Amino acid sequence: NLTDKLSLIFKDLRGYGKLSEKNIQDALREIRMSLLEADVNFKVAKNFIDSVKSRAIGREVLGSITPGQQMSKIVHEELIHLLGEKNEGLRLAGSPPISFMLVGLQGTGKTVTSAKIANLLKEKGRNPYLVPADIYRPAAIEQLHKLSDQLKIEAYFPREHEKPSEICRNALDFAGNNGFDTLIIDTAGRLHIDEALMEELQTIKEETNPSEILFVADAMAGQDAVNVAKKFDELLGIDGVILTKMDGDARGGAALSIKAVTGKPIKFLGTGEKLDAIEEFHADRVASRILG
Amino acid sequence: IASKKKIDDQLLEELEEIMIVSDMGVQVTCGLIEKMKNKVKKGEVDQPEILKQYLRDEIYNILDNNDKNLEVSARSPFVIMVIGVNGVGKTTTIGKMAGRFTSGGKSVLLAAADTFRTAAVEQLQIWGNRAGAEVISHPGGSDPAAVVFDALKAAQSRGTDVLIIDTAGRIHTKTNLMEELKKIKRIVAKEIVDAPHEILLTLDATTGQNSISQVKLFDEALGITGIAVTKLDGTSKGGVLVAISGEMNIPFRYIGIGEKIEDLRDFNAGEFIDAIL
Ligand SMILES: Nc1nc2c(ncn2[C@@H]2O[C@H](COP(=O)(O)OP(=O)(O)OP(=O)(O)O)[C@@H](O)[C@H]2O)c(=O)[nH]1
Ligand SMILES: Nc1nc2c(ncn2[C@@H]2O[C@H](COP(=O)(O)OP(=O)(O)OP(=O)(O)O)[C@@H](O)[C@H]2O)c(=O)[nH]1
Ligand SMILES: [Mg+2]
Ligand SMILES: [Mg+2]
């Protein structure tokens, strides 16, 4: 693993030395390779290495740990710092009904995550209402209804030919008139480069004025994750991120890429297919995983 | 690259970035950059455009190895089992393949062996309707192997040309789920000699280096005979296929370029590389 590799690089450095530019260079290259292998974006990795370098140069080599361990510690701390040290929950302030929109590329887990979030809110004592705003994917509405039945949570029934923005508007009205305090809107997966569909999201945003727009991304996403997140943030505005399929063995570097390019907090991690498989985001565990 | 006048470190860095950003991975990229550097050292190339052509040729040779489209030979039925992790596009790709086969005059049966995922059967039934293929399914939560068994029997009795089996998405590191796939394969092999004739792993072009782990573990468990890569209509380049192709001989069959029934293409190495470089 990375700490072992770094220990090898620094094995000749004595305890009284300083981490100098020269002996850091190999270490930085090793760290950069490790990040790229973990799917951290090329430019994000470069910037990360620069900040690690400036934190490491001139540092006293502590007597208690090896230089390799110290370097590893600096990297780990910097990673946690970038990922977001404290966890921020959902923004639940505001007069009900408030709404949350889940958006993202195709297949990232939005529908299942919508149900998971609704379940979390119900357990917290709120009265959630699920809104199936995906009219394109075969059986998408049915999928959300079946999930809501399992959870004994109510869901909106779109009328035939109802457009997604109308579905959301009408669901919001219905929720307000029937005592539901939180809408969770499941939107269709779409490409960030699909202008018409990105516009559809903007319309839904205008109709429902959501408390948060949550970008749902796949933990195994590669280099392009930055471009997707950036576009969603530019065109729509993201308030938070949910990273799904963390129960796989992907290193999850996309987490760092997305956070670095949008600055928005990662709020939850999807950890399985069951409806209780969702956890609050904790930077240290994600950092360890990215570093492998 | 087009505007560059000479081959220098900056050019090589730009090429390195293009390759990494396409998801080719560090090992593959470093290897190719080293090859290019050697060519320059030996004086074999001094023009940026020629260097880029050499690079393209190197990558082409790696991919060409696996540029083998699917030939559905006359069997009754030709059995295709579609596998892969969650959400990559298996069900949608099956719908597209079914549409292609029926357009080509073949009879197609679909087995709804994803008995786990909510509304998976309904989703496949809609695709079956679109493609003109009947769907064999059981009521919710039943054993996937039982659905497959019924589908095999139905296909054999009807003389169906192609049977495509849709399976539930699953994380490749979950051994119990991989065992379930092995069981399905055994059932198929027991009923029909040489079947499944194709075990098609579906990969998502937006996935990074984890695709390598997926290919390795699914291959280890079942033996993959083909790969389909979806969502190439997005901005991800799927460069990880170069890494996969460098390590294993598994034919790249199809690419998915959208969500409609016609959005399926045969894999083509040249077109694939042109999208990256
Ligand atoms: N292993 C695992 N699977 C997940 C997780 N979250 C979602 N899934 C699975 O991923 C697949 C896709 O989930 P969906 O909720 O349908 O994804 P989606 O984003 O709504 O898809 P589209 O609406 O088509 O864009 C399903 O098989 C889910 O069960 C997770 O955290 N872990
Ligand atoms: N843009 C684009 N979207 C695709 C493509 N292939 C599939 N999709 C979309 O990806 C999402 C997931 O597709 P599915 O076919 O449900 O994926 P799956 O692998 O069967 O998912 P699970 O059964 O849940 O594991 C859907 O929204 C599809 O429309 C493609 O080539 N391009
Ligand atoms: Mg969905
Ligand atoms: Mg499916």
XYZ file of C-alpha atoms and ligand atoms in Angstrom:
635
model
C 0.000 0.000 0.000
C 0.969 3.659 -0.187
C 2.452 3.926 3.318
C 4.769 0.964 2.598
C 5.855 2.493 -0.701
C 6.548 5.813 1.003
C 8.504 4.088 3.772
C 10.728 2.516 1.125
C 11.365 5.902 -0.464
C 12.382 7.472 2.827
C 14.216 4.513 4.331
C 17.575 6.308 4.239
C 16.317 9.513 5.843
C 17.564 9.832 9.405
C 15.371 10.977 12.252
C 16.927 14.399 12.524
C 16.471 15.321 8.884
C 13.966 17.603 7.230
C 11.597 16.582 4.456
C 13.407 18.313 1.595
C 12.287 19.041 -1.941
C 14.600 16.319 -3.249
C 13.477 13.444 -1.083
C 9.862 14.472 -1.465
C 9.883 14.312 -5.272
C 9.781 10.502 -5.495
C 7.173 10.371 -2.775
C 4.971 12.851 -4.618
C 5.205 10.849 -7.807
C 4.164 7.718 -5.914
C 1.250 9.536 -4.311
C 0.114 10.976 -7.650
C 0.150 7.518 -9.273
C -1.848 6.136 -6.395
C -4.462 8.889 -6.728
C -4.782 8.397 -10.495
C -5.190 4.657 -9.986
C -7.953 5.535 -7.539
C -9.729 7.516 -10.292
C -8.922 10.956 -8.896
C -9.082 13.373 -11.832
C -5.786 14.332 -13.501
C -5.960 18.049 -12.714
C -7.382 17.521 -9.223
C -4.515 15.118 -8.444
C -1.986 17.668 -9.687
C -3.412 20.388 -7.448
C -3.541 17.991 -4.527
C 0.128 17.068 -4.959
C 1.065 20.757 -5.026
C -0.680 21.402 -1.723
C 0.857 18.284 -0.150
C 4.287 19.411 -1.346
C 3.970 22.844 0.220
C 2.773 21.261 3.466
C 5.614 18.750 3.512
C 8.673 20.812 2.533
C 10.752 21.930 5.448
C 8.766 19.880 7.912
C 10.831 18.421 10.682
C 11.042 14.671 10.517
C 9.516 13.718 13.847
C 11.449 11.213 15.904
C 8.426 9.161 16.819
C 7.347 8.078 13.360
C 9.206 7.248 10.149
C 9.417 9.854 7.358
C 7.295 7.537 5.207
C 4.608 7.437 7.883
C 4.848 11.185 8.327
C 4.420 11.771 4.602
C 1.499 9.386 4.595
C -0.005 11.299 7.516
C 0.301 14.621 5.672
C -1.388 13.138 2.607
C -4.182 11.629 4.676
C -4.801 14.882 6.560
C -4.814 16.942 3.375
C -7.262 14.522 1.791
C -9.635 14.711 4.774
C -9.362 18.479 4.750
C -10.323 18.605 1.060
C -13.139 16.076 1.317
C -14.817 18.065 4.061
C -14.066 17.398 7.666
C -17.431 17.790 9.288
C -20.565 16.077 8.121
C -23.454 18.254 7.072
C -26.892 16.731 7.200
C -29.803 17.599 4.945
C -30.981 21.181 5.027
C -34.358 20.754 6.719
C -34.973 24.396 7.671
C -37.804 26.310 6.051
C -41.596 26.182 6.135
C -42.999 22.887 4.913
C -43.358 21.414 2.462
C -39.667 21.603 1.584
C -38.314 19.580 -1.307
C -35.195 17.731 -2.319
C -34.296 16.974 -5.921
C -32.095 14.005 -6.802
C -30.224 14.421 -10.078
C -27.413 12.761 -11.980
C -26.332 10.552 -14.870
C -28.168 7.387 -15.865
C -28.003 4.413 -13.520
C -26.210 6.055 -10.589
C -28.835 5.011 -8.050
C -31.154 8.046 -7.838
C -34.427 6.130 -7.580
C -33.243 3.724 -4.897
C -31.520 6.604 -3.068
C -34.717 8.696 -3.170
C -36.456 5.876 -1.338
C -33.557 5.580 1.126
C -33.668 9.315 1.895
C -37.454 9.213 2.321
C -36.998 6.332 4.732
C -34.363 8.262 6.732
C -36.675 11.262 7.014
C -39.603 9.108 8.075
C -37.456 7.570 10.813
C -36.597 11.115 11.905
C -40.282 11.804 12.355
C -40.938 13.761 9.184
C -43.795 13.035 6.765
C -42.122 12.493 3.372
C -43.788 12.342 -0.039
C -42.027 10.672 -2.973
C -42.349 12.174 -6.435
C -41.598 10.047 -9.496
C -40.566 12.623 -12.099
C -38.948 10.153 -14.520
C -41.398 9.675 -17.378
C -38.847 8.235 -19.778
C -37.267 5.126 -18.343
C -39.435 2.007 -18.766
C -41.204 1.215 -15.470
C -39.442 4.032 -13.567
C -42.636 5.305 -11.978
C -43.610 1.762 -11.078
C -40.175 1.232 -9.538
C -40.579 4.214 -7.207
C -44.160 3.256 -6.312
C -43.137 -0.257 -5.378
C -40.308 1.094 -3.233
C -42.647 3.550 -1.538
C -45.140 0.726 -0.869
C -42.393 -1.281 0.793
C -41.621 1.684 3.040
C -45.285 2.596 3.612
C -44.493 6.065 2.323
C -46.901 7.895 0.039
C -45.964 8.733 -3.528
C -47.504 10.944 -6.194
C -49.395 9.334 -9.084
C -48.461 11.156 -12.299
C -51.294 11.550 -14.777
C -50.898 10.422 -18.343
C -48.988 12.970 -20.438
C -48.046 14.981 -17.340
C -44.646 16.597 -17.897
C -41.985 16.259 -15.197
C -42.193 19.923 -14.146
C -46.001 19.629 -13.922
C -45.675 16.408 -11.921
C -43.434 18.192 -9.424
C -45.568 21.329 -9.257
C -48.754 19.326 -8.711
C -47.074 17.015 -6.226
C -45.875 20.040 -4.260
C -49.417 21.455 -4.141
C -50.833 18.096 -3.114
C -48.198 17.699 -0.408
C -48.902 21.145 0.995
C -52.647 20.472 1.141
C -52.288 17.065 2.721
C -49.812 17.533 5.519
C -46.683 16.162 3.883
C -43.694 18.198 4.977
C -40.923 16.916 2.697
C -40.925 16.143 -1.007
C -38.268 13.860 -2.433
C -38.158 14.253 -6.191
C -36.651 11.421 -8.227
C -35.623 12.726 -11.646
C -34.671 10.790 -14.770
C -31.025 10.026 -15.378
C -29.628 12.339 -18.045
C -26.424 13.494 -19.697
C -24.984 16.833 -18.574
C -24.585 17.615 -22.282
C -28.286 17.095 -23.060
C -29.455 20.692 -23.202
C -33.175 19.976 -23.283
C -33.044 17.630 -20.306
C -30.796 19.945 -18.285
C -33.336 22.680 -18.991
C -36.062 20.367 -17.704
C -34.222 20.201 -14.384
C -34.016 23.990 -14.275
C -37.764 24.176 -14.793
C -38.400 21.687 -11.998
C -36.095 23.779 -9.789
C -38.087 26.919 -10.590
C -41.384 25.162 -9.894
C -40.386 23.635 -6.583
C -37.659 25.896 -5.174
C -35.905 22.959 -3.540
C -34.161 23.130 -0.205
C -31.381 21.089 -1.759
C -30.435 19.662 -5.126
C -28.510 16.464 -4.466
C -26.134 15.186 -7.138
C -26.079 11.383 -7.086
C -22.804 9.962 -8.384
C -21.434 6.459 -8.724
C -18.403 5.657 -6.522
C -16.786 3.837 -9.459
C -16.936 6.916 -11.710
C -13.734 7.663 -13.592
C -11.924 10.767 -14.810
C -14.986 12.317 -16.408
C -16.787 12.709 -13.068
C -15.393 16.240 -12.743
C -16.860 17.331 -16.044
C -20.274 15.948 -15.199
C -20.369 17.431 -11.696
C -19.108 20.772 -12.958
C -21.780 20.955 -15.651
C -24.583 20.007 -13.266
C -23.335 22.636 -10.833
C -22.967 25.337 -13.514
C -26.299 24.756 -15.230
C -28.414 23.812 -12.246
C -26.569 24.338 -9.017
C -25.788 21.438 -6.725
C -26.154 21.750 -2.960
C -24.868 18.363 -1.929
C -23.512 15.083 -3.245
C -24.433 11.469 -2.605
C -21.927 8.794 -3.603
C -23.518 5.388 -4.272
C -22.293 1.795 -4.582
C -19.628 2.267 -1.937
C -20.122 -1.434 -1.097
C -18.129 -2.252 -4.223
C -14.323 -2.230 -4.396
C -13.898 1.022 -6.327
C -11.334 3.274 -4.627
C -13.743 6.189 -5.004
C -11.392 8.943 -6.181
C -14.395 10.530 -7.890
C -15.376 11.743 -4.417
C -12.301 13.967 -4.267
C -12.722 15.104 -7.866
C -16.360 16.077 -7.405
C -15.714 17.845 -4.101
C -12.689 19.673 -5.489
C -14.462 20.978 -8.570
C -17.848 21.897 -7.037
C -16.890 22.669 -3.462
C -20.188 21.127 -2.410
C -20.363 18.754 0.580
C -20.689 15.018 0.186
C -23.624 14.247 2.440
C -24.355 10.534 2.180
C -22.889 7.279 0.948
C -24.993 4.528 -0.596
C -23.691 1.228 0.732
C -25.958 -1.412 -0.764
C -29.198 -2.253 -2.527
C -31.361 -2.527 0.593
C -33.337 0.531 1.614
C -31.452 0.959 4.888
C -28.059 0.903 3.102
C -27.233 4.581 3.421
C -24.702 6.240 5.725
C -23.669 9.750 6.609
C -20.481 10.778 4.884
C -17.297 10.610 6.957
C -14.141 11.982 5.362
C -11.571 9.824 7.129
C -12.992 6.517 5.892
C -13.339 7.758 2.324
C -9.800 9.197 2.475
C -8.310 5.867 3.605
C -10.110 4.090 0.825
C -8.949 6.476 -1.888
C -5.356 6.061 -0.723
C -5.769 2.299 -0.838
C -1.580 18.787 -30.747
C -2.286 19.895 -34.300
C -0.687 23.274 -33.708
C 2.514 21.871 -32.218
C 5.682 22.352 -34.245
C 8.034 19.980 -32.427
C 8.059 17.048 -30.074
C 8.968 18.252 -26.620
C 8.205 17.404 -23.006
C 5.127 19.542 -23.095
C 3.706 17.573 -26.032
C 4.322 14.316 -24.205
C 2.646 15.715 -21.096
C -0.359 16.734 -23.157
C -0.587 13.238 -24.653
C -0.215 11.776 -21.164
C -3.087 13.906 -19.918
C -5.326 12.947 -22.850
C -4.736 9.266 -22.129
C -5.177 9.455 -18.362
C -8.306 11.580 -18.705
C -9.800 9.000 -21.091
C -9.508 6.438 -18.244
C -6.700 4.421 -19.841
C -5.016 4.291 -16.445
C -1.528 5.012 -15.195
C 0.169 1.736 -16.233
C -1.080 1.780 -19.823
C -0.345 5.476 -20.226
C 3.173 5.235 -18.799
C 3.904 2.257 -21.014
C 2.765 4.061 -24.145
C 4.597 7.279 -23.246
C 7.796 5.263 -22.726
C 7.367 3.688 -26.165
C 6.887 7.104 -27.721
C 9.929 8.498 -25.901
C 12.044 5.615 -27.228
C 10.894 6.270 -30.764
C 11.906 9.903 -30.392
C 15.272 8.935 -28.841
C 15.994 6.524 -31.692
C 15.223 9.294 -34.133
C 12.309 7.379 -35.631
C 10.001 10.358 -35.376
C 10.357 14.145 -35.144
C 6.943 15.437 -36.152
C 4.097 15.732 -33.589
C 1.548 14.514 -36.135
C 3.607 11.398 -36.878
C 4.081 10.733 -33.160
C 0.348 10.917 -32.651
C -0.134 8.486 -35.533
C 2.346 6.049 -33.942
C 0.479 6.346 -30.665
C -2.806 5.705 -32.410
C -1.349 2.632 -34.098
C -0.026 1.267 -30.800
C -3.423 1.629 -29.148
C -5.131 0.203 -32.215
C -2.963 -2.915 -32.049
C -3.863 -3.395 -28.406
C -7.591 -3.052 -29.114
C -7.695 -4.827 -32.455
C -6.951 -8.032 -30.626
C -10.439 -7.901 -29.132
C -12.340 -6.306 -31.986
C -14.586 -9.306 -32.590
C -18.291 -8.734 -33.088
C -20.875 -11.237 -31.959
C -21.891 -13.876 -34.450
C -25.134 -15.505 -33.459
C -24.706 -18.913 -34.994
C -27.723 -21.050 -35.764
C -28.662 -22.749 -32.538
C -31.960 -23.488 -31.025
C -31.634 -21.353 -29.086
C -28.384 -19.361 -29.093
C -28.179 -18.450 -25.419
C -26.774 -15.118 -24.279
C -26.371 -14.422 -20.561
C -25.964 -10.740 -19.689
C -24.150 -9.878 -16.471
C -22.589 -6.871 -14.770
C -22.654 -4.562 -11.779
C -25.642 -2.400 -10.840
C -26.972 0.216 -13.189
C -24.505 -0.237 -16.074
C -27.200 -0.784 -18.717
C -27.722 -4.560 -18.963
C -31.509 -4.508 -19.335
C -31.432 -1.648 -21.829
C -28.683 -3.335 -23.866
C -30.728 -6.537 -23.944
C -33.671 -4.549 -25.316
C -31.437 -3.103 -28.038
C -29.920 -6.486 -28.913
C -33.366 -8.055 -29.071
C -34.482 -5.285 -31.438
C -31.504 -5.899 -33.668
C -32.073 -9.654 -33.795
C -35.787 -9.361 -34.529
C -35.082 -6.755 -37.222
C -32.745 -9.321 -38.723
C -35.563 -11.855 -38.854
C -34.602 -13.890 -35.799
C -37.056 -14.972 -33.124
C -36.072 -13.793 -29.663
C -37.089 -14.797 -26.162
C -36.074 -12.837 -23.061
C -35.666 -14.402 -19.621
C -36.478 -12.003 -16.769
C -34.002 -13.603 -14.374
C -33.595 -10.413 -12.346
C -36.118 -11.395 -9.731
C -34.603 -9.144 -7.111
C -34.632 -5.587 -8.330
C -37.841 -3.574 -7.992
C -39.809 -3.439 -11.260
C -36.994 -5.136 -13.220
C -39.446 -7.558 -14.825
C -41.790 -4.717 -15.858
C -38.847 -2.840 -17.340
C -37.787 -5.870 -19.415
C -41.386 -6.490 -20.539
C -41.565 -2.987 -21.994
C -38.333 -3.598 -23.858
C -39.642 -6.961 -25.046
C -42.708 -5.178 -26.453
C -40.558 -2.634 -28.236
C -38.304 -5.307 -29.706
C -40.962 -7.838 -30.627
C -39.590 -10.410 -28.202
C -41.597 -12.351 -25.654
C -40.544 -12.268 -22.020
C -40.548 -15.290 -19.720
C -40.968 -14.257 -16.087
C -42.211 -15.482 -12.724
C -44.049 -13.498 -10.050
C -41.845 -11.395 -7.829
C -39.003 -12.737 -5.724
C -38.762 -16.202 -7.242
C -35.536 -18.092 -7.918
C -33.709 -16.698 -10.974
C -32.596 -20.222 -11.896
C -36.241 -21.315 -12.115
C -37.030 -18.494 -14.545
C -34.034 -19.464 -16.659
C -35.074 -23.109 -16.663
C -38.567 -22.212 -17.891
C -37.164 -19.877 -20.506
C -34.841 -22.597 -21.809
C -37.712 -25.056 -22.073
C -39.899 -22.486 -23.821
C -37.143 -21.563 -26.278
C -36.423 -25.185 -27.096
C -40.068 -26.115 -27.601
C -40.676 -23.090 -29.821
C -37.476 -23.373 -31.795
C -36.523 -19.822 -30.797
C -33.367 -18.506 -32.438
C -32.008 -16.403 -29.568
C -32.595 -16.492 -25.821
C -31.231 -13.567 -23.842
C -31.054 -13.850 -20.063
C -31.281 -10.635 -18.018
C -29.665 -10.943 -14.591
C -29.721 -8.640 -11.591
C -26.906 -6.152 -11.241
C -24.472 -7.208 -8.553
C -21.238 -6.093 -6.957
C -18.555 -8.501 -8.219
C -16.929 -8.875 -4.817
C -20.064 -10.347 -3.231
C -19.385 -14.067 -3.386
C -22.944 -15.210 -2.669
C -24.212 -13.142 -5.603
C -21.481 -14.515 -7.855
C -22.502 -18.040 -6.746
C -26.031 -17.253 -7.908
C -24.688 -16.471 -11.381
C -22.663 -19.689 -11.430
C -25.825 -21.605 -10.597
C -27.669 -19.983 -13.514
C -24.794 -20.895 -15.833
C -24.865 -24.517 -14.593
C -28.615 -24.765 -15.225
C -28.143 -23.487 -18.780
C -25.177 -25.811 -19.453
C -27.113 -28.777 -18.103
C -30.044 -28.167 -20.441
C -28.196 -27.177 -23.597
C -24.825 -28.409 -24.783
C -22.235 -25.612 -25.108
C -24.608 -23.080 -23.599
C -24.522 -20.275 -22.598
C -23.019 -19.571 -26.029
C -22.239 -16.025 -24.973
C -21.637 -14.651 -21.486
C -21.748 -10.917 -22.071
C -20.355 -8.576 -19.440
C -21.785 -5.071 -19.604
C -19.469 -2.224 -18.613
C -20.368 1.420 -18.120
C -18.106 3.871 -19.988
C -18.356 6.286 -17.037
C -16.662 3.755 -14.753
C -12.949 4.227 -14.155
C -10.304 1.684 -13.225
C -12.821 -0.453 -11.338
C -13.884 -1.936 -14.704
C -10.654 -3.953 -14.606
C -11.637 -5.515 -11.278
C -15.111 -6.202 -12.656
C -13.763 -7.959 -15.742
C -11.333 -10.032 -13.687
C -13.818 -11.201 -11.085
C -16.711 -11.877 -13.445
C -14.323 -13.741 -15.743
C -12.918 -15.730 -12.844
C -16.394 -16.751 -11.733
C -18.049 -17.475 -15.056
C -15.745 -17.021 -17.996
C -16.747 -13.975 -20.034
C -17.008 -14.423 -23.787
C -17.884 -10.857 -24.675
C -18.041 -7.283 -23.388
C -20.510 -4.494 -24.136
C -19.691 -0.911 -23.164
C -22.589 1.476 -22.624
C -23.075 5.235 -22.301
C -20.433 6.200 -24.846
C -22.812 8.965 -25.933
C -21.705 10.841 -22.812
C -18.307 12.493 -22.377
C -16.542 9.470 -20.866
C -14.196 7.810 -23.332
C -14.016 4.270 -21.951
C -10.199 4.202 -22.229
C -10.092 1.477 -19.579
C -10.875 -0.918 -22.451
C -7.274 -0.411 -23.570
C -6.058 -1.604 -20.173
C -8.458 -4.546 -20.286
C -7.470 -5.432 -23.836
C -3.810 -5.316 -22.880
C -4.312 -7.907 -20.182
C -7.004 -10.232 -21.470
C -8.427 -11.611 -24.678
C -12.138 -10.939 -24.379
C -14.018 -9.791 -27.495
C -15.535 -6.318 -27.405
C -18.963 -6.848 -28.948
C -21.098 -3.756 -28.678
C -21.138 -0.161 -27.614
C -24.216 1.617 -26.295
C -24.652 5.174 -27.506
C -28.007 6.181 -26.091
C -31.245 5.090 -24.502
C -33.284 4.212 -27.580
C -33.645 0.771 -29.114
C -31.508 1.675 -32.114
C -28.624 3.031 -29.993
C -26.406 -0.021 -30.314
C -23.297 -0.324 -32.473
C -20.781 -3.074 -33.113
C -17.493 -2.294 -31.421
C -14.987 -0.795 -33.851
C -11.419 -0.203 -32.644
C -10.658 2.622 -35.067
C -13.759 4.639 -34.232
C -13.202 4.007 -30.543
C -9.653 5.408 -30.608
C -10.593 8.380 -32.784
C -13.014 9.433 -30.063
C -10.131 9.480 -27.581
C -7.294 10.964 -29.614
N -24.617 -2.254 -4.639
C -25.308 -1.111 -4.669
N -26.245 -0.947 -5.611
C -26.928 0.211 -5.608
C -26.709 1.249 -4.679
N -27.567 2.259 -4.964
C -28.292 1.852 -6.041
N -27.917 0.612 -6.417
C -28.377 -0.195 -7.530
O -28.023 0.463 -8.718
C -28.985 0.151 -9.729
C -29.528 1.445 -10.294
O -30.315 2.065 -9.308
P -31.480 3.089 -9.690
O -31.973 3.684 -8.419
O -32.462 2.467 -10.600
O -30.609 4.147 -10.500
P -31.126 5.487 -11.185
O -30.086 6.510 -11.019
O -32.466 5.840 -10.674
O -31.201 5.053 -12.707
P -31.899 5.882 -13.874
O -33.215 6.354 -13.352
O -32.051 4.930 -14.985
O -30.976 6.974 -14.205
C -30.031 -0.726 -9.067
O -29.686 -2.077 -9.306
C -29.865 -0.413 -7.603
O -30.280 -1.456 -6.754
C -25.687 1.057 -3.682
O -25.403 1.897 -2.829
N -25.025 -0.139 -3.733
N -27.030 7.616 -22.216
C -27.112 6.288 -22.136
N -27.834 5.724 -21.162
C -27.906 4.373 -21.136
C -27.224 3.545 -22.068
N -27.496 2.250 -21.749
C -28.314 2.277 -20.684
N -28.570 3.549 -20.308
C -29.388 4.029 -19.195
O -28.787 3.610 -17.994
C -29.820 3.400 -17.004
C -29.652 2.028 -16.422
O -29.954 1.077 -17.420
P -30.445 -0.407 -17.047
O -30.611 -1.113 -18.336
O -31.594 -0.380 -16.101
O -29.156 -0.938 -16.269
P -29.003 -2.345 -15.575
O -27.584 -2.743 -15.709
O -29.989 -3.323 -16.126
O -29.316 -1.992 -14.072
P -29.615 -3.019 -12.867
O -30.506 -4.093 -13.411
O -30.267 -2.180 -11.850
O -28.290 -3.519 -12.437
C -31.149 3.617 -17.716
O -31.564 4.937 -17.460
C -30.789 3.458 -19.183
O -31.657 4.168 -20.043
C -26.428 4.179 -23.094
O -25.780 3.566 -23.942
N -26.414 5.553 -23.076
Mg -34.224 6.126 -11.665
Mg -31.409 -4.451 -15.164
